[in-house]
Short mmCIF file of C-alpha atoms and ligand atoms in Angstrom, two decimals:
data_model
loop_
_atom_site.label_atom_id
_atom_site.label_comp_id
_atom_site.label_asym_id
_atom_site.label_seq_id
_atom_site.Cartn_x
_atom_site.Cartn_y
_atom_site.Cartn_z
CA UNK A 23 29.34 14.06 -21.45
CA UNK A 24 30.62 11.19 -19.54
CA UNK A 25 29.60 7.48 -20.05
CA UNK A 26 26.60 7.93 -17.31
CA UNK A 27 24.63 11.01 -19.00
CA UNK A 28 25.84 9.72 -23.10
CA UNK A 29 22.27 8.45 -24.27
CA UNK A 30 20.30 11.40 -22.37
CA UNK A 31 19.38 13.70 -25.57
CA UNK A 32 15.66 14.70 -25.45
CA UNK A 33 14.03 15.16 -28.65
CA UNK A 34 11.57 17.71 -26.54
CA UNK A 35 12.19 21.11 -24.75
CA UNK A 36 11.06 19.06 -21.33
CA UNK A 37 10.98 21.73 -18.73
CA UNK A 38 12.15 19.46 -15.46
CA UNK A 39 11.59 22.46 -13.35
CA UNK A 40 8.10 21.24 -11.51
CA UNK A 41 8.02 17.72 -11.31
CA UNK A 42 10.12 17.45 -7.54
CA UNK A 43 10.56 13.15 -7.83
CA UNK A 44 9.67 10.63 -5.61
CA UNK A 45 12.59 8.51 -4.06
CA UNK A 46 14.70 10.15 -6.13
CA UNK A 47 18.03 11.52 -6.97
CA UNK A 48 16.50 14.85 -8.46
CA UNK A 49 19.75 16.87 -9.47
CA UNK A 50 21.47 13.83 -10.43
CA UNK A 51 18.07 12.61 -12.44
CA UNK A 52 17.81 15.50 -14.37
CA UNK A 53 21.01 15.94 -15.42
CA UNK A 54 20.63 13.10 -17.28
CA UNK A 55 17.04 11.58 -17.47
CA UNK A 56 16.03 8.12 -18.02
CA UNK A 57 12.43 8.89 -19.81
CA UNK A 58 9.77 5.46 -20.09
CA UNK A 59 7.80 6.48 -23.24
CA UNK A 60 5.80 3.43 -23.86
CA UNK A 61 5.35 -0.58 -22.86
CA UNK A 62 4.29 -3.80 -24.15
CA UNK A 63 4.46 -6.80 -22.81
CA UNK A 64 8.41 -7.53 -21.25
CA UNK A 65 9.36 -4.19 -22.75
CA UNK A 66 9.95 -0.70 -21.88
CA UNK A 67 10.29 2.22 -24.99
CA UNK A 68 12.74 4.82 -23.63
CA UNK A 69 12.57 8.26 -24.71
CA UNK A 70 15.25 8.24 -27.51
CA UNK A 71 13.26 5.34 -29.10
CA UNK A 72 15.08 1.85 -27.19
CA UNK A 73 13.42 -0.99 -26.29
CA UNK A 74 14.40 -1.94 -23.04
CA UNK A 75 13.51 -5.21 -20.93
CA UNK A 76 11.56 -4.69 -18.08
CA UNK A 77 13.38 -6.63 -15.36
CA UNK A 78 11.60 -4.84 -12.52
CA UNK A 79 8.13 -5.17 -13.46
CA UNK A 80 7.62 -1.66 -13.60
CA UNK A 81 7.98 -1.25 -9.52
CA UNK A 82 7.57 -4.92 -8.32
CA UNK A 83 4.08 -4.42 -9.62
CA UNK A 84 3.50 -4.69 -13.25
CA UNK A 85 3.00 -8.81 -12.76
CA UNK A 86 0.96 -9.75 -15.84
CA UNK A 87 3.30 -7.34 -18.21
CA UNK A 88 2.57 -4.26 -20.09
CA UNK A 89 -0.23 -2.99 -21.70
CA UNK A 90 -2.55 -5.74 -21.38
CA UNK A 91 -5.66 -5.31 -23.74
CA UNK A 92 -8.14 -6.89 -21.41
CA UNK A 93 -7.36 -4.34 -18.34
CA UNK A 94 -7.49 -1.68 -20.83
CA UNK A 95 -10.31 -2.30 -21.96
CA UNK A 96 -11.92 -2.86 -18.62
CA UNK A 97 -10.98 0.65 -17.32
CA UNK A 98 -12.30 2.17 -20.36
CA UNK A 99 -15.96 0.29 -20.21
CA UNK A 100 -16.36 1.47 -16.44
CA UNK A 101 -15.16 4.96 -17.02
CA UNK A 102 -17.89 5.32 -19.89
CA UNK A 103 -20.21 3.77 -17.33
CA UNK A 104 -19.40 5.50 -14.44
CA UNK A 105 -16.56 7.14 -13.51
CA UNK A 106 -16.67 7.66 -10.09
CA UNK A 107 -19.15 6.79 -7.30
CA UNK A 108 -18.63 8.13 -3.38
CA UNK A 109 -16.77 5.26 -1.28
CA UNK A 110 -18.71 6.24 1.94
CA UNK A 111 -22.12 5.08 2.26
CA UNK A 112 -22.75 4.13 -0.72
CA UNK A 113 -21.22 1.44 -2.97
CA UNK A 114 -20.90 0.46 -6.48
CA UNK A 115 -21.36 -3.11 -8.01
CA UNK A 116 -17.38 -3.46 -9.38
CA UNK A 117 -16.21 -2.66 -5.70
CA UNK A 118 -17.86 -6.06 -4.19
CA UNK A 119 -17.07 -8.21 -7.48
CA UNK A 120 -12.95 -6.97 -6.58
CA UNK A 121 -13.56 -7.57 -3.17
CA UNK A 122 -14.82 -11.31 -3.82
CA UNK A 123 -12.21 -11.88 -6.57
CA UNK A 124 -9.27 -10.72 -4.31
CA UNK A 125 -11.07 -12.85 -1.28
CA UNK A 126 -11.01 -16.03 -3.43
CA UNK A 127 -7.40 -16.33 -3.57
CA UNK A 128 -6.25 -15.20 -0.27
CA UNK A 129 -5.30 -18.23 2.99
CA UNK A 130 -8.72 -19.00 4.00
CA UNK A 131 -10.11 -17.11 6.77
CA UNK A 132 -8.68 -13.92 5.31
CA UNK A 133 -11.47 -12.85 2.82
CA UNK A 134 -12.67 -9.67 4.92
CA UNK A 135 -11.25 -6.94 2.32
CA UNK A 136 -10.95 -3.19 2.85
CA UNK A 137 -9.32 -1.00 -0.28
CA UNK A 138 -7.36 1.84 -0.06
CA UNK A 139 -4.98 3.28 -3.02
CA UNK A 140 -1.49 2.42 -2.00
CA UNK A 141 0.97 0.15 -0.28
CA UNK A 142 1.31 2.99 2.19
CA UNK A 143 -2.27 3.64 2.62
CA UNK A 144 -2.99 -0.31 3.05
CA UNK A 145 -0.24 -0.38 5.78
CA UNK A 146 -1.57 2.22 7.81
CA UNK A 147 -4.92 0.93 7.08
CA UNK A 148 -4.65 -2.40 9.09
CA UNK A 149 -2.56 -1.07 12.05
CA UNK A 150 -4.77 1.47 12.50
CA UNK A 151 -7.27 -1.88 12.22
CA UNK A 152 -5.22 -3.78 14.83
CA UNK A 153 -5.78 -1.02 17.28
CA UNK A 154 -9.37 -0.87 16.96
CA UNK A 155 -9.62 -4.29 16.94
CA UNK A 156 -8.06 -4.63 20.89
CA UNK A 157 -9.82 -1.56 21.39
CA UNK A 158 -13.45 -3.44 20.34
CA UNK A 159 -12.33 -6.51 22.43
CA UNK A 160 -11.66 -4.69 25.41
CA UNK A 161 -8.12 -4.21 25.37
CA UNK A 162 -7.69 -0.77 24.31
CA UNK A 163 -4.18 -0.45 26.12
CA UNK A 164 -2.76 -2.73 23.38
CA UNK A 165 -1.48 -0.13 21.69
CA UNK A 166 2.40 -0.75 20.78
CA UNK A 167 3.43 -1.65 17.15
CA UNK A 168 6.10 -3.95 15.90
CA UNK A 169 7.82 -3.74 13.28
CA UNK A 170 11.75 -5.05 11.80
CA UNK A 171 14.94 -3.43 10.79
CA UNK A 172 15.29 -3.44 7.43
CA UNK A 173 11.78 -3.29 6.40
CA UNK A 174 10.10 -0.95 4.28
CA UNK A 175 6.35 -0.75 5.29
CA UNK A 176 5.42 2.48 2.80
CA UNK A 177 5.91 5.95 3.80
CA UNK A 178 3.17 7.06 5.79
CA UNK A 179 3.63 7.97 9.26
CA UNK A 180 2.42 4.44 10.71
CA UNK A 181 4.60 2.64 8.00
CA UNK A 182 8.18 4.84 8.21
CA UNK A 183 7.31 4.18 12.26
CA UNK A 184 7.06 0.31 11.75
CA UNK A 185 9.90 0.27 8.97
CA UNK A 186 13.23 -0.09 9.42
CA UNK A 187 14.91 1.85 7.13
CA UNK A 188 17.55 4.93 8.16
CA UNK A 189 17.03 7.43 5.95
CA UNK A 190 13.18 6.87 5.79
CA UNK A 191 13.04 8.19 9.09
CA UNK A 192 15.67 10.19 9.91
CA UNK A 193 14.08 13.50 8.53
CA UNK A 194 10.82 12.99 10.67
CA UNK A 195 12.03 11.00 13.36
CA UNK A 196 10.57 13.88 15.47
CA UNK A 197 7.35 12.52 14.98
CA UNK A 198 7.74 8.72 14.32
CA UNK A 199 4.63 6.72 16.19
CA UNK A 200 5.79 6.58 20.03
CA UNK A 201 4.46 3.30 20.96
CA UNK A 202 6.62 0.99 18.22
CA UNK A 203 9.72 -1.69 18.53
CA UNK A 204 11.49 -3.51 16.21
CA UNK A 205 12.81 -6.95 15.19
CA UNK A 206 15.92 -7.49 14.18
CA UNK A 207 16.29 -7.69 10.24
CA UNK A 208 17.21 -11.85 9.50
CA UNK A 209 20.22 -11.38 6.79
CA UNK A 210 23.41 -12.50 8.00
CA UNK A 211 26.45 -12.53 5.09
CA UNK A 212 28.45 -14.86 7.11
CA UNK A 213 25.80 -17.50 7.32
CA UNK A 214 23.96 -17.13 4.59
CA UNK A 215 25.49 -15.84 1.57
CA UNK A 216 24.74 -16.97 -1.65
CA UNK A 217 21.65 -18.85 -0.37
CA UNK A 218 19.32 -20.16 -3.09
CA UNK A 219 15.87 -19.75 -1.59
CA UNK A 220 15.70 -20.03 2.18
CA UNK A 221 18.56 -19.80 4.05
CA UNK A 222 19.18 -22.73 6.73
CA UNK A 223 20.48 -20.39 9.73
CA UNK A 224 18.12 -17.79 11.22
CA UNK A 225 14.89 -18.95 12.67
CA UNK A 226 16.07 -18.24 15.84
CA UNK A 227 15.97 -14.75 15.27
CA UNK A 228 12.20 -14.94 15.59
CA UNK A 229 12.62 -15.59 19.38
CA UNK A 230 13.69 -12.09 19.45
CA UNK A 231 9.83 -11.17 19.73
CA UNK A 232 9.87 -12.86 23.11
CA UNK A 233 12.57 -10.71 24.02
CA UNK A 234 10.30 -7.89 23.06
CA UNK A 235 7.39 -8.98 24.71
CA UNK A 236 9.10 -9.64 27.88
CA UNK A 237 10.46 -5.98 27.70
CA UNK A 238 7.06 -4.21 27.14
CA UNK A 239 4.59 -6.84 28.32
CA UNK A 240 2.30 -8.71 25.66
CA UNK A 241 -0.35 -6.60 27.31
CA UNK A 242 0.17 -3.84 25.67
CA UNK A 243 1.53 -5.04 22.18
CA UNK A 244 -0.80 -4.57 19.22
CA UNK A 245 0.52 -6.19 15.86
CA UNK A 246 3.74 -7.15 14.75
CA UNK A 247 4.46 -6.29 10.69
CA UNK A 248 6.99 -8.12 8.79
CA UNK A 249 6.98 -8.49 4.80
CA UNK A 250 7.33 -12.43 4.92
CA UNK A 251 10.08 -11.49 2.32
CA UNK A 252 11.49 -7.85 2.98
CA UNK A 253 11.59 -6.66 -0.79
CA UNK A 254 13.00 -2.87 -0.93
CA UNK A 255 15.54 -3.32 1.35
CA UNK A 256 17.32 -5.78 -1.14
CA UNK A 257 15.55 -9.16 -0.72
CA UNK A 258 16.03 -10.51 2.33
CA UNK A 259 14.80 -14.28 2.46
CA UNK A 260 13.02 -15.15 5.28
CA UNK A 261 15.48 -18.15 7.15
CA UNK A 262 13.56 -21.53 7.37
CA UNK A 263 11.02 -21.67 10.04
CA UNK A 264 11.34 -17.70 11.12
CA UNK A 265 7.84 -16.98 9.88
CA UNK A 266 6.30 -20.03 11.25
CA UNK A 267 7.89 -19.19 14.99
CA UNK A 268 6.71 -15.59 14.75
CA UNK A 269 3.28 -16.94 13.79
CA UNK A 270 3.53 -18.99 16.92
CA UNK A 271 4.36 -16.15 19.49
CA UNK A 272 2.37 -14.07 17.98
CA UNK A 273 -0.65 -16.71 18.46
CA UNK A 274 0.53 -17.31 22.31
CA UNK A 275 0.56 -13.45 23.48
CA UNK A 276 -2.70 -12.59 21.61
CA UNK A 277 -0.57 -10.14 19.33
CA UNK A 278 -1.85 -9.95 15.58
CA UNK A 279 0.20 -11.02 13.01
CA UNK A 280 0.19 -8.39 9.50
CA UNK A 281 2.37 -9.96 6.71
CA UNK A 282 2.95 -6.81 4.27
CA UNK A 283 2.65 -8.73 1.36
CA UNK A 284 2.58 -5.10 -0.90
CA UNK A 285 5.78 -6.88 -3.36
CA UNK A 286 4.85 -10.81 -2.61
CA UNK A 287 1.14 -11.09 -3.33
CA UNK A 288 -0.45 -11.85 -6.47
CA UNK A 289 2.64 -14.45 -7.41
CA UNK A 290 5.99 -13.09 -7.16
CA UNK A 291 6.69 -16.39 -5.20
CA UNK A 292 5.01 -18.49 -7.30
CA UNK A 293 1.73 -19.05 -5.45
CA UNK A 294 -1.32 -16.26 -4.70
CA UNK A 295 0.08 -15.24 -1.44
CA UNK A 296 3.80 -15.66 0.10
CA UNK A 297 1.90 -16.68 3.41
CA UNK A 298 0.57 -19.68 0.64
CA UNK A 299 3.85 -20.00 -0.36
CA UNK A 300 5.21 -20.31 3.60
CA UNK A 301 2.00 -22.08 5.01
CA UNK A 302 1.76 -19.23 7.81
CA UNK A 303 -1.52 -17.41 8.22
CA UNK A 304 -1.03 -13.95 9.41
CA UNK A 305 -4.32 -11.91 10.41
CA UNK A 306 -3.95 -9.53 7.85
CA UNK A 307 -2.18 -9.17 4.85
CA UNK A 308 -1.76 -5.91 2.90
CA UNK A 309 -1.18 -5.76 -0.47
CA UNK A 310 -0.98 -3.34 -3.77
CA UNK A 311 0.78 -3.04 -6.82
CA UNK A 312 -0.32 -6.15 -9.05
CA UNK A 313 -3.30 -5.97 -7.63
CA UNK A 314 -4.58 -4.82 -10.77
CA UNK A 315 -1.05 -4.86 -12.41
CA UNK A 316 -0.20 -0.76 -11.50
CA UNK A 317 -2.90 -0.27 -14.12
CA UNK A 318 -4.41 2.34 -11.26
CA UNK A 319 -3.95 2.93 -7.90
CA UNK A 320 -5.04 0.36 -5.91
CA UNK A 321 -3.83 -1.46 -2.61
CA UNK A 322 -5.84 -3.57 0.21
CA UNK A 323 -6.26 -5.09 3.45
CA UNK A 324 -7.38 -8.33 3.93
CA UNK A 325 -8.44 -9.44 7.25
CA UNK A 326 -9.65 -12.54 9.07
CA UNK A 327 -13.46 -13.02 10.27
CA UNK A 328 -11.98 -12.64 14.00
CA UNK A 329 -10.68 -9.40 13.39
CA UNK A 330 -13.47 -8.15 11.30
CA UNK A 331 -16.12 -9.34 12.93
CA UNK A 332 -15.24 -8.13 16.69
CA UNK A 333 -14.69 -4.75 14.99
CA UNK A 334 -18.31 -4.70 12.86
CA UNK A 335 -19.91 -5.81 15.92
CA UNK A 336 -18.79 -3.46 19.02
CA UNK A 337 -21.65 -0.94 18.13
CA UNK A 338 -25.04 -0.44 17.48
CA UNK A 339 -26.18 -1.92 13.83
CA UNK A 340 -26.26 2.13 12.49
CA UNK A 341 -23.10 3.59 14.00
CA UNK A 342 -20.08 3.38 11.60
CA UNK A 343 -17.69 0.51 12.83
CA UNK A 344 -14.35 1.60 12.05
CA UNK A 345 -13.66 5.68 11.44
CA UNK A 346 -11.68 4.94 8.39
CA UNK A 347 -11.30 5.18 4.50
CA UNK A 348 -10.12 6.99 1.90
CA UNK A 349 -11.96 8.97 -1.52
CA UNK A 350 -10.60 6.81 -3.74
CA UNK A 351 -11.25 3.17 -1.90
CA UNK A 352 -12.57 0.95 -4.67
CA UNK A 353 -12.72 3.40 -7.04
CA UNK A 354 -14.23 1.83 -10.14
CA UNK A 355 -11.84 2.13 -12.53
CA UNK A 356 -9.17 0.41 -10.01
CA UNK A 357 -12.09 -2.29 -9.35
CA UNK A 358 -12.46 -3.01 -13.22
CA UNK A 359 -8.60 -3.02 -13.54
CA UNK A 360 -8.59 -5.71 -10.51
CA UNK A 361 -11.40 -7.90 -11.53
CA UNK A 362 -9.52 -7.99 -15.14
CA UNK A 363 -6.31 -8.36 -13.85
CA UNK A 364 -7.33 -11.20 -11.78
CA UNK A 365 -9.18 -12.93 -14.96
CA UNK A 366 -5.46 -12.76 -16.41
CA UNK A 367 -3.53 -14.30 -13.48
CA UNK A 368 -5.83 -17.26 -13.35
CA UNK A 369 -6.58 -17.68 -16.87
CA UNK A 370 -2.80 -17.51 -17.71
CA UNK A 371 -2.15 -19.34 -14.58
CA UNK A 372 0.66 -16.72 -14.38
CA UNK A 373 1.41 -17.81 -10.60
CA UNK A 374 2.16 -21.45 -11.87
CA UNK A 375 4.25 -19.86 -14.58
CA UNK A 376 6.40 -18.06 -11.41
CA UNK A 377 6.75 -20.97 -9.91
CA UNK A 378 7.72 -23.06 -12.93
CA UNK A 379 9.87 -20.92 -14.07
CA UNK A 380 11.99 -19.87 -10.31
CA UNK A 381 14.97 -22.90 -11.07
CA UNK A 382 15.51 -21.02 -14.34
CA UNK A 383 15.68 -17.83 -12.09
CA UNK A 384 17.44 -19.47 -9.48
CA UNK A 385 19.79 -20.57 -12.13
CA UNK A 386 20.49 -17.66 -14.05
CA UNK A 387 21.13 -14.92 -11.31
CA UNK A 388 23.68 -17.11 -8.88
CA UNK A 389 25.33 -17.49 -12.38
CA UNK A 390 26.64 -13.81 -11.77
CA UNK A 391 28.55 -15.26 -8.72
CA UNK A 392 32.75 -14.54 -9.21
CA UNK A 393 31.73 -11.78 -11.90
CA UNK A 394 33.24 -8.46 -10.61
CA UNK A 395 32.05 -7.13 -7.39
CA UNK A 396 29.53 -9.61 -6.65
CA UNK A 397 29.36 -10.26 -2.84
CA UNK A 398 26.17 -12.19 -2.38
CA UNK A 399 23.39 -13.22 -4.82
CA UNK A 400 19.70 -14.32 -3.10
CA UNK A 401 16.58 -15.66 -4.77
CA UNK A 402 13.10 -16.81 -3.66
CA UNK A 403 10.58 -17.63 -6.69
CA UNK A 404 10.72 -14.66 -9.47
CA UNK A 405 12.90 -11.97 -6.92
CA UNK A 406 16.16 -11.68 -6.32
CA UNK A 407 19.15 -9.56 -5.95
CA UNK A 408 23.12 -9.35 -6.49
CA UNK A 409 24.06 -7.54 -3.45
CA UNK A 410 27.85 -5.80 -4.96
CA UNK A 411 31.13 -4.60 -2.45
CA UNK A 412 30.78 -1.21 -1.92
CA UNK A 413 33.44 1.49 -2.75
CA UNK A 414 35.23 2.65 -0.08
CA UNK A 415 33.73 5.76 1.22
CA UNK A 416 31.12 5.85 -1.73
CA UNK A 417 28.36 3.62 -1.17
CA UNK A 418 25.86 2.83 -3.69
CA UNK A 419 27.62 4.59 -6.33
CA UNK A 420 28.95 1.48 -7.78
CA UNK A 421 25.12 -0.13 -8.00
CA UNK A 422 23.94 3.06 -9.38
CA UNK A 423 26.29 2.78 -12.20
CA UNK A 424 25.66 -0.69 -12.66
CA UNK A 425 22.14 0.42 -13.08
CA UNK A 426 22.58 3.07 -15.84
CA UNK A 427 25.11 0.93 -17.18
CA UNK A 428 21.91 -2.05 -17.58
CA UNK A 429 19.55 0.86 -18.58
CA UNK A 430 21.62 1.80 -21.80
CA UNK A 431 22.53 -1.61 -22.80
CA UNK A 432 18.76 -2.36 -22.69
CA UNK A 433 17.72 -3.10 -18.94
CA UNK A 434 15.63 -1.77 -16.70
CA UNK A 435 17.24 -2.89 -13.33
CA UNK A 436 16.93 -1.50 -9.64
CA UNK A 437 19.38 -0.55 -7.37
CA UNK A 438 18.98 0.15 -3.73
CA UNK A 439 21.98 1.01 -1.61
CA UNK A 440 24.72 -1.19 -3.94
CA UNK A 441 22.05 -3.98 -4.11
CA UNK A 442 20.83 -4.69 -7.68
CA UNK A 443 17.25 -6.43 -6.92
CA UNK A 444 14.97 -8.18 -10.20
CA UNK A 445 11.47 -9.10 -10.61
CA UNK A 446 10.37 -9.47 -14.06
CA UNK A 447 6.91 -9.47 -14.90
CA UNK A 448 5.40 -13.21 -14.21
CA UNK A 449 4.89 -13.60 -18.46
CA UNK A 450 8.82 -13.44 -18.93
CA UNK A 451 10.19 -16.69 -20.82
CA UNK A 452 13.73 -18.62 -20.16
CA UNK A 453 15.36 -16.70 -23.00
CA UNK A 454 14.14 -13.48 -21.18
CA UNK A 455 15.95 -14.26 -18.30
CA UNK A 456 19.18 -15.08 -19.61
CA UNK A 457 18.71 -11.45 -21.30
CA UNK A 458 18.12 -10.25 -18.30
CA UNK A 459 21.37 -11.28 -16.29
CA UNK A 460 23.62 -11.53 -19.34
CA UNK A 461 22.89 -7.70 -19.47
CA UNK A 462 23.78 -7.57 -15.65
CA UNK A 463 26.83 -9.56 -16.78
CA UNK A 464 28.48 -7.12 -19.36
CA UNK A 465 27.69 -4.38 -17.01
CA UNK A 466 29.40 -5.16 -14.37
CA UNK A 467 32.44 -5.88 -16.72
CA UNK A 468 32.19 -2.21 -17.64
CA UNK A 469 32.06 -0.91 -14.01
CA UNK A 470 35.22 0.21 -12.19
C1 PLP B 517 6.34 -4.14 1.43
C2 PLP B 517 5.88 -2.78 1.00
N1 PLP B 517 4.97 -2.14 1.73
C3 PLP B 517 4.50 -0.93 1.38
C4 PLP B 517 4.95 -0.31 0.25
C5 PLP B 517 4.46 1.05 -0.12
O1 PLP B 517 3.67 1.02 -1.26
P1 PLP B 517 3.32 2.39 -2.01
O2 PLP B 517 4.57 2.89 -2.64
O3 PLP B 517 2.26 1.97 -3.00
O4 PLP B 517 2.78 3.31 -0.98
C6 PLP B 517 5.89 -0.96 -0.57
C7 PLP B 517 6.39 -0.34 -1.80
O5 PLP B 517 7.25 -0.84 -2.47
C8 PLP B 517 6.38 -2.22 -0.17
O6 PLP B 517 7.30 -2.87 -0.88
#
């Protein structure tokens, strides 16, 4: 056994045969597991009994921490109740209280709110909205879709399309959406390494759009999709005034503007929304995840009156409006989670806490800069991420062991490409976060 597989004994005869992983390494994984047994609060139990700090929040989602008694409970009154009720034509009472609580906190205008069950889902939900929408309003030939290098938009066909990542696409790149452009991606290392929240340089990079539209004619662009801060790909900070100038193309050339707000909603930046946070209004957002803190599947749309209304009133009052929705939309155990969830966040104020607490971030994660193999370190409220040199010819090895290195001294990390990205749960305290990167510390001591 060498130092990456030493802490992998199973106390079970776990067949690994049938579970094929998600995003994952498989043969690598299980040749020497990382197993999640149990979770409370900040912490993780690992299969051979360690607690481990959660500095992740599960998947970017887990926002109010583990095991929280009042979602639990919540799920476990509705599924006594009712555990499932059809999402088409008929409705249950829990769907329209979510709806409402979700509405309440979103920029005004955008409290039109259709559910679906993941960040994927929710992403192809509202471009397939911005077509209908043109399509209701009489411009049906608006059909193209932009979307940015770099970005991770989910993994359904519309999203990998719109998304900018390599490897998400390359497999199925026969079949990507044909009618779709791309942004550039804003992070420049010679400009704006080591930022601490936005970086000064890069708003011009927004006027790329008006290169686009010039190229394909605003006439037939649909929606442009950017996450206002693009999470997976290793938290890229959105330059001062980029957002803002996209807004304002978008606005001149009729195009909608979807912020993919799947990782930034619900307080990662310290407010509700990041388009809060920014002061730009997109005309959708989508969002998942903390929704109702991962407790179940659950992800959304929200959508401005314009858009919602031009589509709910093309057709005749009886006629369905938009052909769209899934099985699971609103399903009432992911409305009780929500409505509980959202109870939590604003009787904890657990946003405020985000933002409160961000210097302290701030703080602790550039204090990683000069440790070995540290190449750029970026922050924006409770996110961030140590971006490491590569090895020649071997990239993302040296994150990966950075990662298991964190995992056995006690961290859950995340590592993506050699990025190492954090986003604790929005109840972690000042001591947690010095945990948190003094773990990061020793292990990247420990890594050749
Ligand atoms: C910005 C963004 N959009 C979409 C998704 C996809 O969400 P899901 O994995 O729930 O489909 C993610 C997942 O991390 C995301 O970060």
């Amino acid at each position: 056994m060498n130092a990456l597989t030493e802490n992998v004994s199973l106390s079970t005869d776990l067949d690994m045969s049938n579970y094929w992983m998600p995003f994952t390494a498989n043969k690598q994984f299980k040749a020497a597991p990382r197993l999640l047994t149990g979770a409370k609060g900040m912490y993780y139990t690992t299969h051979d009994n360690r607690q481990i700090i959660d500095g992740c929040a599960g998947l970017w989602c887990v926002n109010a921490g583990h095991g929280r008694e009042e979602i639990i409970e919540a799920v476990h009154k509705q599924m006594t109740e009712m555990d499932y009720a059809p999402s088409f034509q008929m409705g249950h009472p829990l769907a329209f209280e979510a709806a409402s609580k979700v509405a309440e906190i979103m920029p005004a205008g955008l409290d039109r709110i259709f559910f679906a069950n993941s960040g994927s889902e929710a992403v192809d939900t509202a471009l397939k909205i911005a077509l209908a929408y043109h399509r209701a309003r009489g411009e049906g030939q608006r059909t193209r879709l932009i979307g940015r290098e770099r970005g991770y938009n989910g993994v359904g066909f519309g999203g990998i399309s719109v998304g900018g990542i390599s490897p998400n696409r390359k497999a199925f790149s026969g079949n990507l959406l044909p009618s779709v452009d791309h942004l550039p991606h804003t992070f420049n290392l010679e400009h704006a390494a080591y930022s601490k929240g936005q970086p000064a340089w890069g708003e011009h990079l927004a006027d790329e759009l008006e290169r686009i539209v010039a190229l394909h004619d605003a006439s037939t662009i649909a929606a442009v999709i950017v996450e206002p801060v693009a999470g997976s790909t290793g938290v890229l900070i959105p330059p001062q005034g980029y957002l803002k100038r996209l807004r304002d193309i978008c606005t001149k050339y009729g195009i909608l503007l979807i912020f993919d707000e799947v990782i930034t909603g619900f307080g990662r930046l310290g407010k509700a929304t990041a388009s809060e946070y920014f002061g730009v209004t997109p005309d959708m957002i989508t969002m998942a995840k903390a929704i109702n803190n991962a407790a179940i599947p659950m992800s959304a749309v929200a959508a401005n009156h314009q858009v919602h209304d031009t589509i709910i009133n093309a057709g005749p009052g009886n006629a369905i409006e938009l052909f769209h929705g899934y099985t699971y939309s609103a399903h009432p155990a992911a409305a009780a989670a929500c409505i509980a969830t959202q109870n939590i966040y604003r009787k904890e104020g657990l946003f405020e806490r985000a933002n409160k607490l961000a210097p302290k971030f701030e703080t602790e994660i550039h204090k990683l800069r000069g440790e070995p193999h540290v190449k750029d370190i970026r922050n924006l409220g409770l996110m961030g991420a140590v971006e490491l040199n590569s090895r020649d010819g071997a990239p993302g090895t040296r994150a990966y062991e950075v990662f298991v290195k964190c995992y056995q001294k006690g961290l859950m990390a995340r590592f993506t490409g050699d990025i190492l990205a954090f986003s604790p749960p929005l109840i972690v305290n000042e001591g947690q976060i010095e945990e948190i990167f003094s773990i990061v510390k020793a292990a990247l001591h420990e890594t050749a």
